[in-house]
Amino acid sequence: MEHTADQARPGSTTAPWAELLAAEREVLYRFISGLSGLSGNDPHRAEDIVQEAMLRAWQSAEALDWERRPIRLWLFTVARRLLIDDWRKNRAVPVGIAVEGFPTPAAADTADPSDRILDRLVLVEALRSLDRIHQEAVVHVHLLGRPGAEVARAVGIPGGTLKSRTHHGVRSLRRHLADRGVVAS
């Protein structure tokens, strides 16, 4: 698709992709707002990220393939990276996120370290939504990989109680993540 210089200038309403871009704004805002672990539930911060992603799409309009590739995926990727960069810039804690009172296991290497950071933030937020007893059971059994019998002895509860707490904790995590649109891979 060819664009003239007039079509690519900001403020021009003749750009054939302008409506496609504008139609994605609300979906992009909901996506960023849903990442509350990174956006901090701040609507102004989410709006800033959306505006920056939209601006980058506008500036890159000539290079994007508007006919064969959905712009939504490109916008989500750009916005997620902007949010992660913003989070990194503003955080006051060193790399290595841990649930309060529990160490985290070494994460497997992934191609994109920002994906690992985002996954950890989402998981930490979900774990913090659990009751303390469920959080303890899930972290020890599933994250730290400790045998159930060992955890039950250490915590001072019967093995069946630990299994029940772990089961209910995992169900709560799944509900929490599903409510935020997170899909397990």
PDB file of C-alpha atoms in Angstrom:
ATOM      1  CA  MET A   1       0.000   0.000   0.000  1.00  0.00           C
ATOM      2  CA  GLU A   2       1.503   3.332  -0.994  1.00  0.00           C
ATOM      3  CA  HIS A   3       1.102   6.481   1.052  1.00  0.00           C
ATOM      4  CA  THR A   4       1.866   9.984  -0.053  1.00  0.00           C
ATOM      5  CA  ALA A   5       3.699  12.409   2.175  1.00  0.00           C
ATOM      6  CA  ASP A   6       0.386  14.160   2.919  1.00  0.00           C
ATOM      7  CA  GLN A   7      -1.161  10.922   4.116  1.00  0.00           C
ATOM      8  CA  ALA A   8       1.624  10.157   6.588  1.00  0.00           C
ATOM      9  CA  ARG A   9       1.690  13.604   8.203  1.00  0.00           C
ATOM     10  CA  PRO A  10       0.148  13.793  11.683  1.00  0.00           C
ATOM     11  CA  GLY A  11      -3.119  15.705  11.546  1.00  0.00           C
ATOM     12  CA  SER A  12      -3.972  14.426   8.094  1.00  0.00           C
ATOM     13  CA  THR A  13      -7.283  12.573   8.120  1.00  0.00           C
ATOM     14  CA  THR A  14      -6.698  10.998   4.711  1.00  0.00           C
ATOM     15  CA  ALA A  15      -4.289   8.330   5.967  1.00  0.00           C
ATOM     16  CA  PRO A  16      -5.962   4.984   5.182  1.00  0.00           C
ATOM     17  CA  TRP A  17      -4.530   3.433   8.353  1.00  0.00           C
ATOM     18  CA  ALA A  18      -5.578   6.227  10.740  1.00  0.00           C
ATOM     19  CA  GLU A  19      -8.978   4.667  11.435  1.00  0.00           C
ATOM     20  CA  LEU A  20      -7.433   1.220  11.976  1.00  0.00           C
ATOM     21  CA  LEU A  21      -5.037   2.710  14.513  1.00  0.00           C
ATOM     22  CA  ALA A  22      -7.710   4.742  16.293  1.00  0.00           C
ATOM     23  CA  ALA A  23      -9.946   1.666  16.572  1.00  0.00           C
ATOM     24  CA  GLU A  24      -7.261  -0.134  18.621  1.00  0.00           C
ATOM     25  CA  ARG A  25      -6.877   2.581  21.266  1.00  0.00           C
ATOM     26  CA  GLU A  26      -9.485   1.321  23.754  1.00  0.00           C
ATOM     27  CA  VAL A  27      -8.376  -2.330  23.471  1.00  0.00           C
ATOM     28  CA  LEU A  28      -4.770  -1.264  24.020  1.00  0.00           C
ATOM     29  CA  TYR A  29      -5.760   0.773  27.089  1.00  0.00           C
ATOM     30  CA  ARG A  30      -7.599  -2.215  28.604  1.00  0.00           C
ATOM     31  CA  PHE A  31      -4.575  -4.444  27.905  1.00  0.00           C
ATOM     32  CA  ILE A  32      -2.173  -2.067  29.667  1.00  0.00           C
ATOM     33  CA  SER A  33      -4.592  -1.461  32.557  1.00  0.00           C
ATOM     34  CA  GLY A  34      -4.873  -5.235  33.008  1.00  0.00           C
ATOM     35  CA  LEU A  35      -1.149  -5.467  33.688  1.00  0.00           C
ATOM     36  CA  SER A  36      -1.619  -3.875  37.102  1.00  0.00           C
ATOM     37  CA  GLY A  37       1.627  -5.370  38.416  1.00  0.00           C
ATOM     38  CA  LEU A  38       3.505  -3.145  35.995  1.00  0.00           C
ATOM     39  CA  SER A  39       1.125  -0.231  35.544  1.00  0.00           C
ATOM     40  CA  GLY A  40       0.478   0.126  39.268  1.00  0.00           C
ATOM     41  CA  ASN A  41      -3.258   0.574  38.626  1.00  0.00           C
ATOM     42  CA  ASP A  42      -2.487   4.150  37.589  1.00  0.00           C
ATOM     43  CA  PRO A  43      -4.842   5.218  34.765  1.00  0.00           C
ATOM     44  CA  HIS A  44      -2.624   8.193  33.900  1.00  0.00           C
ATOM     45  CA  ARG A  45       0.430   5.992  33.516  1.00  0.00           C
ATOM     46  CA  ALA A  46      -1.568   3.529  31.390  1.00  0.00           C
ATOM     47  CA  GLU A  47      -2.779   6.409  29.210  1.00  0.00           C
ATOM     48  CA  ASP A  48       0.798   7.650  28.762  1.00  0.00           C
ATOM     49  CA  ILE A  49       1.889   4.196  27.607  1.00  0.00           C
ATOM     50  CA  VAL A  50      -1.050   3.974  25.182  1.00  0.00           C
ATOM     51  CA  GLN A  51      -0.290   7.413  23.747  1.00  0.00           C
ATOM     52  CA  GLU A  52       3.387   6.570  23.273  1.00  0.00           C
ATOM     53  CA  ALA A  53       2.545   3.264  21.547  1.00  0.00           C
ATOM     54  CA  MET A  54       0.034   5.015  19.269  1.00  0.00           C
ATOM     55  CA  LEU A  55       2.590   7.718  18.459  1.00  0.00           C
ATOM     56  CA  ARG A  56       5.180   5.093  17.544  1.00  0.00           C
ATOM     57  CA  ALA A  57       2.659   3.364  15.281  1.00  0.00           C
ATOM     58  CA  TRP A  58       1.876   6.703  13.631  1.00  0.00           C
ATOM     59  CA  GLN A  59       5.574   7.443  13.154  1.00  0.00           C
ATOM     60  CA  SER A  60       6.203   3.931  11.778  1.00  0.00           C
ATOM     61  CA  ALA A  61       3.076   3.833   9.628  1.00  0.00           C
ATOM     62  CA  GLU A  62       4.988   3.692   6.349  1.00  0.00           C
ATOM     63  CA  ALA A  63       7.004   0.668   7.470  1.00  0.00           C
ATOM     64  CA  LEU A  64       4.082  -1.327   8.910  1.00  0.00           C
ATOM     65  CA  ASP A  65       2.141  -3.848   6.817  1.00  0.00           C
ATOM     66  CA  TRP A  66      -1.426  -2.720   7.514  1.00  0.00           C
ATOM     67  CA  GLU A  67      -3.024  -5.186   5.119  1.00  0.00           C
ATOM     68  CA  ARG A  68      -1.434  -8.520   6.058  1.00  0.00           C
ATOM     69  CA  ARG A  69      -0.437  -8.106   9.722  1.00  0.00           C
ATOM     70  CA  PRO A  70      -2.814  -7.083  12.505  1.00  0.00           C
ATOM     71  CA  ILE A  71      -1.690  -3.825  14.079  1.00  0.00           C
ATOM     72  CA  ARG A  72      -3.059  -4.926  17.473  1.00  0.00           C
ATOM     73  CA  LEU A  73      -0.246  -7.438  18.035  1.00  0.00           C
ATOM     74  CA  TRP A  74       2.366  -4.851  17.098  1.00  0.00           C
ATOM     75  CA  LEU A  75       0.781  -2.298  19.454  1.00  0.00           C
ATOM     76  CA  PHE A  76       0.561  -4.801  22.323  1.00  0.00           C
ATOM     77  CA  THR A  77       4.237  -5.675  21.921  1.00  0.00           C
ATOM     78  CA  VAL A  78       5.337  -2.032  21.780  1.00  0.00           C
ATOM     79  CA  ALA A  79       3.132  -1.057  24.738  1.00  0.00           C
ATOM     80  CA  ARG A  80       4.276  -4.024  26.843  1.00  0.00           C
ATOM     81  CA  ARG A  81       7.915  -3.139  26.185  1.00  0.00           C
ATOM     82  CA  LEU A  82       7.270   0.520  27.020  1.00  0.00           C
ATOM     83  CA  LEU A  83       5.582  -0.508  30.254  1.00  0.00           C
ATOM     84  CA  ILE A  84       8.449  -2.808  31.196  1.00  0.00           C
ATOM     85  CA  ASP A  85      11.007  -0.101  30.397  1.00  0.00           C
ATOM     86  CA  ASP A  86       9.024   2.385  32.492  1.00  0.00           C
ATOM     87  CA  TRP A  87       8.764  -0.103  35.351  1.00  0.00           C
ATOM     88  CA  ARG A  88      12.495  -0.802  35.239  1.00  0.00           C
ATOM     89  CA  LYS A  89      13.282   2.903  35.289  1.00  0.00           C
ATOM     90  CA  ASN A  90      11.033   3.606  38.276  1.00  0.00           C
ATOM     91  CA  ARG A  91      11.582   0.575  40.460  1.00  0.00           C
ATOM     92  CA  ALA A  92      13.504   0.816  43.667  1.00  0.00           C
ATOM     93  CA  VAL A  93      14.320  -2.864  44.143  1.00  0.00           C
ATOM     94  CA  PRO A  94      17.134  -4.829  42.533  1.00  0.00           C
ATOM     95  CA  VAL A  95      16.534  -7.537  39.930  1.00  0.00           C
ATOM     96  CA  GLY A  96      15.156 -10.690  41.484  1.00  0.00           C
ATOM     97  CA  ILE A  97      11.610 -10.595  42.675  1.00  0.00           C
ATOM     98  CA  ALA A  98      10.611 -12.689  45.666  1.00  0.00           C
ATOM     99  CA  VAL A  99       7.276 -13.277  47.304  1.00  0.00           C
ATOM    100  CA  GLU A 100       7.401 -11.867  50.807  1.00  0.00           C
ATOM    101  CA  GLY A 101       9.065 -14.457  53.007  1.00  0.00           C
ATOM    102  CA  PHE A 102       9.727 -16.945  50.203  1.00  0.00           C
ATOM    103  CA  PRO A 103      12.718 -17.169  47.902  1.00  0.00           C
ATOM    104  CA  THR A 104      12.012 -17.753  44.226  1.00  0.00           C
ATOM    105  CA  PRO A 105      13.615 -20.616  42.293  1.00  0.00           C
ATOM    106  CA  ALA A 106      16.049 -19.874  39.499  1.00  0.00           C
ATOM    107  CA  ALA A 107      14.034 -19.158  36.357  1.00  0.00           C
ATOM    108  CA  ALA A 108      14.681 -21.048  33.154  1.00  0.00           C
ATOM    109  CA  ASP A 109      16.486 -19.147  30.424  1.00  0.00           C
ATOM    110  CA  THR A 110      14.165 -17.609  27.849  1.00  0.00           C
ATOM    111  CA  ALA A 111      14.887 -15.801  24.636  1.00  0.00           C
ATOM    112  CA  ASP A 112      13.523 -12.460  25.850  1.00  0.00           C
ATOM    113  CA  PRO A 113      14.370 -11.507  29.456  1.00  0.00           C
ATOM    114  CA  SER A 114      11.494  -9.009  29.531  1.00  0.00           C
ATOM    115  CA  ASP A 115       9.042 -11.898  29.111  1.00  0.00           C
ATOM    116  CA  ARG A 116      10.529 -13.564  32.192  1.00  0.00           C
ATOM    117  CA  ILE A 117      10.231 -10.345  34.197  1.00  0.00           C
ATOM    118  CA  LEU A 118       6.641  -9.825  33.114  1.00  0.00           C
ATOM    119  CA  ASP A 119       5.771 -13.448  33.938  1.00  0.00           C
ATOM    120  CA  ARG A 120       7.312 -13.081  37.400  1.00  0.00           C
ATOM    121  CA  LEU A 121       5.401  -9.877  38.093  1.00  0.00           C
ATOM    122  CA  VAL A 122       2.121 -11.454  37.057  1.00  0.00           C
ATOM    123  CA  LEU A 123       2.850 -14.538  39.201  1.00  0.00           C
ATOM    124  CA  VAL A 124       3.875 -12.470  42.241  1.00  0.00           C
ATOM    125  CA  GLU A 125       0.706 -10.385  41.954  1.00  0.00           C
ATOM    126  CA  ALA A 126      -1.390 -13.554  41.703  1.00  0.00           C
ATOM    127  CA  LEU A 127       0.402 -15.160  44.677  1.00  0.00           C
ATOM    128  CA  ARG A 128      -0.172 -12.062  46.778  1.00  0.00           C
ATOM    129  CA  SER A 129      -3.909 -12.404  46.128  1.00  0.00           C
ATOM    130  CA  LEU A 130      -3.946 -15.756  47.974  1.00  0.00           C
ATOM    131  CA  ASP A 131      -4.593 -16.297  51.659  1.00  0.00           C
ATOM    132  CA  ARG A 132      -1.340 -16.811  53.559  1.00  0.00           C
ATOM    133  CA  ILE A 133      -1.948 -20.542  54.135  1.00  0.00           C
ATOM    134  CA  HIS A 134      -2.643 -21.190  50.451  1.00  0.00           C
ATOM    135  CA  GLN A 135       0.270 -19.020  49.377  1.00  0.00           C
ATOM    136  CA  GLU A 136       2.631 -20.937  51.659  1.00  0.00           C
ATOM    137  CA  ALA A 137       1.481 -24.317  50.333  1.00  0.00           C
ATOM    138  CA  VAL A 138       1.677 -23.331  46.642  1.00  0.00           C
ATOM    139  CA  VAL A 139       5.087 -21.684  46.957  1.00  0.00           C
ATOM    140  CA  HIS A 140       6.700 -24.580  48.820  1.00  0.00           C
ATOM    141  CA  VAL A 141       5.197 -27.381  46.734  1.00  0.00           C
ATOM    142  CA  HIS A 142       5.006 -25.869  43.241  1.00  0.00           C
ATOM    143  CA  LEU A 143       7.608 -23.120  43.120  1.00  0.00           C
ATOM    144  CA  LEU A 144      10.262 -24.551  45.394  1.00  0.00           C
ATOM    145  CA  GLY A 145       9.511 -28.160  44.434  1.00  0.00           C
ATOM    146  CA  ARG A 146       9.614 -29.473  47.989  1.00  0.00           C
ATOM    147  CA  PRO A 147       7.953 -32.848  48.665  1.00  0.00           C
ATOM    148  CA  GLY A 148       4.485 -32.525  50.217  1.00  0.00           C
ATOM    149  CA  ALA A 149       5.337 -34.708  53.205  1.00  0.00           C
ATOM    150  CA  GLU A 150       8.376 -32.549  54.021  1.00  0.00           C
ATOM    151  CA  VAL A 151       6.350 -29.328  53.748  1.00  0.00           C
ATOM    152  CA  ALA A 152       3.516 -30.744  55.885  1.00  0.00           C
ATOM    153  CA  ARG A 153       6.003 -31.721  58.623  1.00  0.00           C
ATOM    154  CA  ALA A 154       7.755 -28.344  58.497  1.00  0.00           C
ATOM    155  CA  VAL A 155       4.473 -26.434  58.689  1.00  0.00           C
ATOM    156  CA  GLY A 156       3.028 -28.794  61.301  1.00  0.00           C
ATOM    157  CA  ILE A 157      -0.111 -29.903  59.452  1.00  0.00           C
ATOM    158  CA  PRO A 158      -1.362 -33.271  58.139  1.00  0.00           C
ATOM    159  CA  GLY A 159      -0.418 -34.210  54.575  1.00  0.00           C
ATOM    160  CA  GLY A 160      -4.071 -34.175  53.475  1.00  0.00           C
ATOM    161  CA  THR A 161      -4.474 -30.613  54.721  1.00  0.00           C
ATOM    162  CA  LEU A 162      -1.421 -29.547  52.737  1.00  0.00           C
ATOM    163  CA  LYS A 163      -2.823 -31.216  49.603  1.00  0.00           C
ATOM    164  CA  SER A 164      -6.138 -29.428  50.113  1.00  0.00           C
ATOM    165  CA  ARG A 165      -4.442 -26.050  50.628  1.00  0.00           C
ATOM    166  CA  THR A 166      -2.281 -26.575  47.559  1.00  0.00           C
ATOM    167  CA  HIS A 167      -5.270 -27.601  45.452  1.00  0.00           C
ATOM    168  CA  HIS A 168      -7.385 -24.621  46.532  1.00  0.00           C
ATOM    169  CA  GLY A 169      -4.440 -22.259  46.167  1.00  0.00           C
ATOM    170  CA  VAL A 170      -3.784 -23.358  42.582  1.00  0.00           C
ATOM    171  CA  ARG A 171      -7.493 -23.024  41.749  1.00  0.00           C
ATOM    172  CA  SER A 172      -7.501 -19.494  43.157  1.00  0.00           C
ATOM    173  CA  LEU A 173      -4.376 -18.624  41.159  1.00  0.00           C
ATOM    174  CA  ARG A 174      -5.979 -19.893  37.956  1.00  0.00           C
ATOM    175  CA  ARG A 175      -9.122 -17.855  38.623  1.00  0.00           C
ATOM    176  CA  HIS A 176      -7.086 -14.745  39.427  1.00  0.00           C
ATOM    177  CA  LEU A 177      -5.025 -15.106  36.241  1.00  0.00           C
ATOM    178  CA  ALA A 178      -8.032 -15.935  34.054  1.00  0.00           C
ATOM    179  CA  ASP A 179      -9.847 -12.838  35.359  1.00  0.00           C
ATOM    180  CA  ARG A 180      -6.919 -10.770  34.104  1.00  0.00           C
ATOM    181  CA  GLY A 181      -6.784 -12.459  30.711  1.00  0.00           C
ATOM    182  CA  VAL A 182      -3.581 -14.395  31.389  1.00  0.00           C
ATOM    183  CA  VAL A 183      -3.437 -17.682  29.532  1.00  0.00           C
ATOM    184  CA  ALA A 184      -1.057 -20.439  30.629  1.00  0.00           C
ATOM    185  CA  SER A 185       1.233 -21.697  27.892  1.00  0.00           C
TER     186      SER A 185
END
